[in-house]
């Protein structure tokens, strides 16, 4: 989706304004997420190498209705408060992996199965894998961190 068509579909109070460049970039990434897959707010910030989960969340809150917003999620897999039923319908329609809620959970609302649903932005349909070491396999792994040696390391926890 190009910027001009997004401006036409953006909420009325934002329609007259140009989309900020960062918002356009966030929305572009959200458009790339395949049906049945999700990325977290933090995943998108990491992909863009700019901002953080809150900034991505703000963009999605203001402009997200013009992209598949239900594919940009919280890292814990909880459905977006206030939009749970609408998102759940979309997840079921797309075959997004879900985990059943425990009986103790309020409203028995399922969560996303993040291990299976999370998309790393790669060409294939493979998710992030079994652990966080494989997260963001296409972008973050190719970046060289030259500041690693200068960062102080946290002391190891002793139990």
Short mmCIF file of C-alpha atoms in Angstrom, two decimals:
data_model
loop_
_atom_site.label_atom_id
_atom_site.label_comp_id
_atom_site.label_asym_id
_atom_site.label_seq_id
_atom_site.Cartn_x
_atom_site.Cartn_y
_atom_site.Cartn_z
CA UNK A 1 0.00 0.00 0.00
CA UNK A 2 1.49 3.34 -0.91
CA UNK A 3 1.55 6.47 1.24
CA UNK A 4 -1.09 8.29 -0.81
CA UNK A 5 -3.65 5.49 -0.48
CA UNK A 6 -2.90 5.27 3.25
CA UNK A 7 -3.59 8.98 3.66
CA UNK A 8 -6.97 8.48 2.02
CA UNK A 9 -7.81 5.63 4.41
CA UNK A 10 -6.30 7.17 7.56
CA UNK A 11 -8.60 8.39 10.34
CA UNK A 12 -10.25 11.71 9.49
CA UNK A 13 -8.26 13.79 12.00
CA UNK A 14 -5.02 12.55 10.43
CA UNK A 15 -6.13 12.46 6.80
CA UNK A 16 -5.12 16.03 6.06
CA UNK A 17 -1.64 15.48 7.48
CA UNK A 18 1.15 13.59 5.80
CA UNK A 19 1.99 10.33 7.51
CA UNK A 20 5.21 10.64 9.47
CA UNK A 21 8.05 8.69 7.85
CA UNK A 22 8.36 6.37 10.85
CA UNK A 23 4.64 5.59 10.76
CA UNK A 24 4.85 4.80 7.06
CA UNK A 25 7.72 2.40 7.72
CA UNK A 26 5.85 0.65 10.55
CA UNK A 27 2.77 0.24 8.37
CA UNK A 28 4.90 -1.13 5.53
CA UNK A 29 6.21 -3.87 7.82
CA UNK A 30 2.71 -4.66 9.10
CA UNK A 31 1.62 -5.08 5.46
CA UNK A 32 4.35 -7.70 4.94
CA UNK A 33 3.18 -10.05 7.71
CA UNK A 34 1.58 -13.08 6.04
CA UNK A 35 -1.91 -14.29 6.99
CA UNK A 36 -1.81 -16.62 9.98
CA UNK A 37 1.41 -15.07 11.32
CA UNK A 38 2.18 -12.21 13.74
CA UNK A 39 4.99 -9.88 14.76
CA UNK A 40 5.27 -8.14 18.11
CA UNK A 41 5.59 -4.40 18.50
CA UNK A 42 9.20 -4.98 19.54
CA UNK A 43 9.86 -7.21 16.51
CA UNK A 44 8.83 -4.39 14.20
CA UNK A 45 10.99 -1.85 16.04
CA UNK A 46 13.91 -4.28 15.80
CA UNK A 47 13.24 -4.87 12.10
CA UNK A 48 13.29 -1.11 11.50
CA UNK A 49 16.30 -0.64 13.80
CA UNK A 50 14.51 2.39 15.19
CA UNK A 51 12.15 3.18 18.01
CA UNK A 52 10.75 0.62 20.38
CA UNK A 53 7.55 -1.27 21.16
CA UNK A 54 5.79 1.81 22.51
CA UNK A 55 6.51 3.85 19.40
CA UNK A 56 5.26 1.03 17.17
CA UNK A 57 2.19 0.69 19.39
CA UNK A 58 1.48 4.40 19.07
CA UNK A 59 1.69 4.20 15.27
CA UNK A 60 -0.65 1.21 15.26
CA UNK A 61 -3.10 3.00 17.57
CA UNK A 62 -3.21 6.07 15.32
CA UNK A 63 -2.91 4.58 11.84
CA UNK A 64 -3.14 0.80 12.16
CA UNK A 65 -6.66 0.46 10.84
CA UNK A 66 -5.35 0.72 7.26
CA UNK A 67 -3.20 -2.43 7.60
CA UNK A 68 -3.81 -5.92 9.07
CA UNK A 69 -3.54 -4.56 12.63
CA UNK A 70 -4.40 -7.91 14.23
CA UNK A 71 -1.04 -9.26 13.03
CA UNK A 72 0.90 -6.78 15.22
CA UNK A 73 0.63 -8.05 18.78
CA UNK A 74 1.88 -7.99 22.34
CA UNK A 75 4.83 -10.25 23.08
CA UNK A 76 2.88 -12.29 25.65
CA UNK A 77 0.31 -13.35 23.03
CA UNK A 78 -2.61 -11.70 24.83
CA UNK A 79 -5.27 -10.36 22.50
CA UNK A 80 -5.56 -6.58 22.20
CA UNK A 81 -7.92 -5.33 24.94
CA UNK A 82 -11.13 -3.97 23.48
CA UNK A 83 -10.57 -5.74 20.17
CA UNK A 84 -10.33 -9.36 21.34
CA UNK A 85 -13.38 -10.71 19.55
CA UNK A 86 -12.67 -8.93 16.27
CA UNK A 87 -9.03 -10.10 16.34
CA UNK A 88 -10.05 -13.63 17.34
CA UNK A 89 -12.35 -13.85 14.32
CA UNK A 90 -9.45 -12.79 12.07
CA UNK A 91 -7.04 -15.29 13.69
CA UNK A 92 -9.49 -18.15 13.24
CA UNK A 93 -10.19 -17.11 9.65
CA UNK A 94 -6.45 -17.03 8.84
CA UNK A 95 -5.55 -20.14 10.83
CA UNK A 96 -3.27 -18.28 13.24
CA UNK A 97 -2.06 -20.69 15.97
CA UNK A 98 -3.85 -20.11 19.28
CA UNK A 99 -3.49 -21.50 22.81
CA UNK A 100 -6.59 -22.22 24.82
CA UNK A 101 -6.99 -20.10 27.92
CA UNK A 102 -6.87 -21.75 31.30
CA UNK A 103 -10.13 -22.05 33.17
CA UNK A 104 -8.78 -19.51 35.66
CA UNK A 105 -8.35 -16.89 32.93
CA UNK A 106 -10.96 -14.17 32.99
CA UNK A 107 -13.42 -14.72 30.14
CA UNK A 108 -11.52 -17.83 29.00
CA UNK A 109 -10.04 -15.82 26.09
CA UNK A 110 -7.36 -17.75 24.16
CA UNK A 111 -3.90 -16.33 23.55
CA UNK A 112 -1.74 -16.48 20.47
CA UNK A 113 0.68 -19.38 20.35
CA UNK A 114 3.71 -17.14 19.90
CA UNK A 115 6.14 -20.00 19.31
CA UNK A 116 4.20 -21.07 16.23
CA UNK A 117 2.59 -17.80 15.07
CA UNK A 118 5.55 -15.44 15.29
CA UNK A 119 7.01 -14.42 11.94
CA UNK A 120 10.63 -13.38 11.63
CA UNK A 121 10.25 -11.41 8.42
CA UNK A 122 12.03 -14.00 6.31
CA UNK A 123 11.03 -15.17 2.86
CA UNK A 124 9.76 -18.49 4.17
CA UNK A 125 6.81 -19.06 6.43
CA UNK A 126 9.01 -20.24 9.31
CA UNK A 127 8.44 -18.70 12.71
CA UNK A 128 11.02 -17.68 15.24
CA UNK A 129 11.57 -21.19 16.45
CA UNK A 130 11.71 -22.69 19.89
CA UNK A 131 13.62 -19.94 21.65
CA UNK A 132 14.54 -16.28 21.50
CA UNK A 133 18.03 -17.04 20.16
CA UNK A 134 16.49 -17.45 16.71
CA UNK A 135 14.44 -14.24 16.86
CA UNK A 136 14.62 -11.80 13.96
CA UNK A 137 16.77 -14.12 11.90
CA UNK A 138 16.89 -11.93 8.83
CA UNK A 139 17.64 -8.47 10.17
CA UNK A 140 19.27 -8.57 13.60
CA UNK A 141 21.61 -11.46 12.87
CA UNK A 142 23.23 -9.61 9.98
CA UNK A 143 23.88 -6.46 12.00
CA UNK A 144 27.30 -6.08 13.58
CA UNK A 145 27.29 -4.56 17.05
CA UNK A 146 30.57 -2.71 17.44
CA UNK A 147 29.63 -1.39 20.88
CA UNK A 148 29.30 -4.82 22.51
CA UNK A 149 32.74 -4.70 24.16
CA UNK A 150 32.12 -1.25 25.64
CA UNK A 151 28.89 -2.25 27.40
CA UNK A 152 29.18 -3.22 31.05
CA UNK A 153 27.97 -6.74 31.71
CA UNK A 154 25.44 -7.43 34.44
CA UNK A 155 26.75 -9.59 37.29
CA UNK A 156 25.58 -13.19 37.27
CA UNK A 157 22.81 -14.01 39.68
CA UNK A 158 23.71 -16.45 42.44
CA UNK A 159 21.02 -18.52 44.04
#
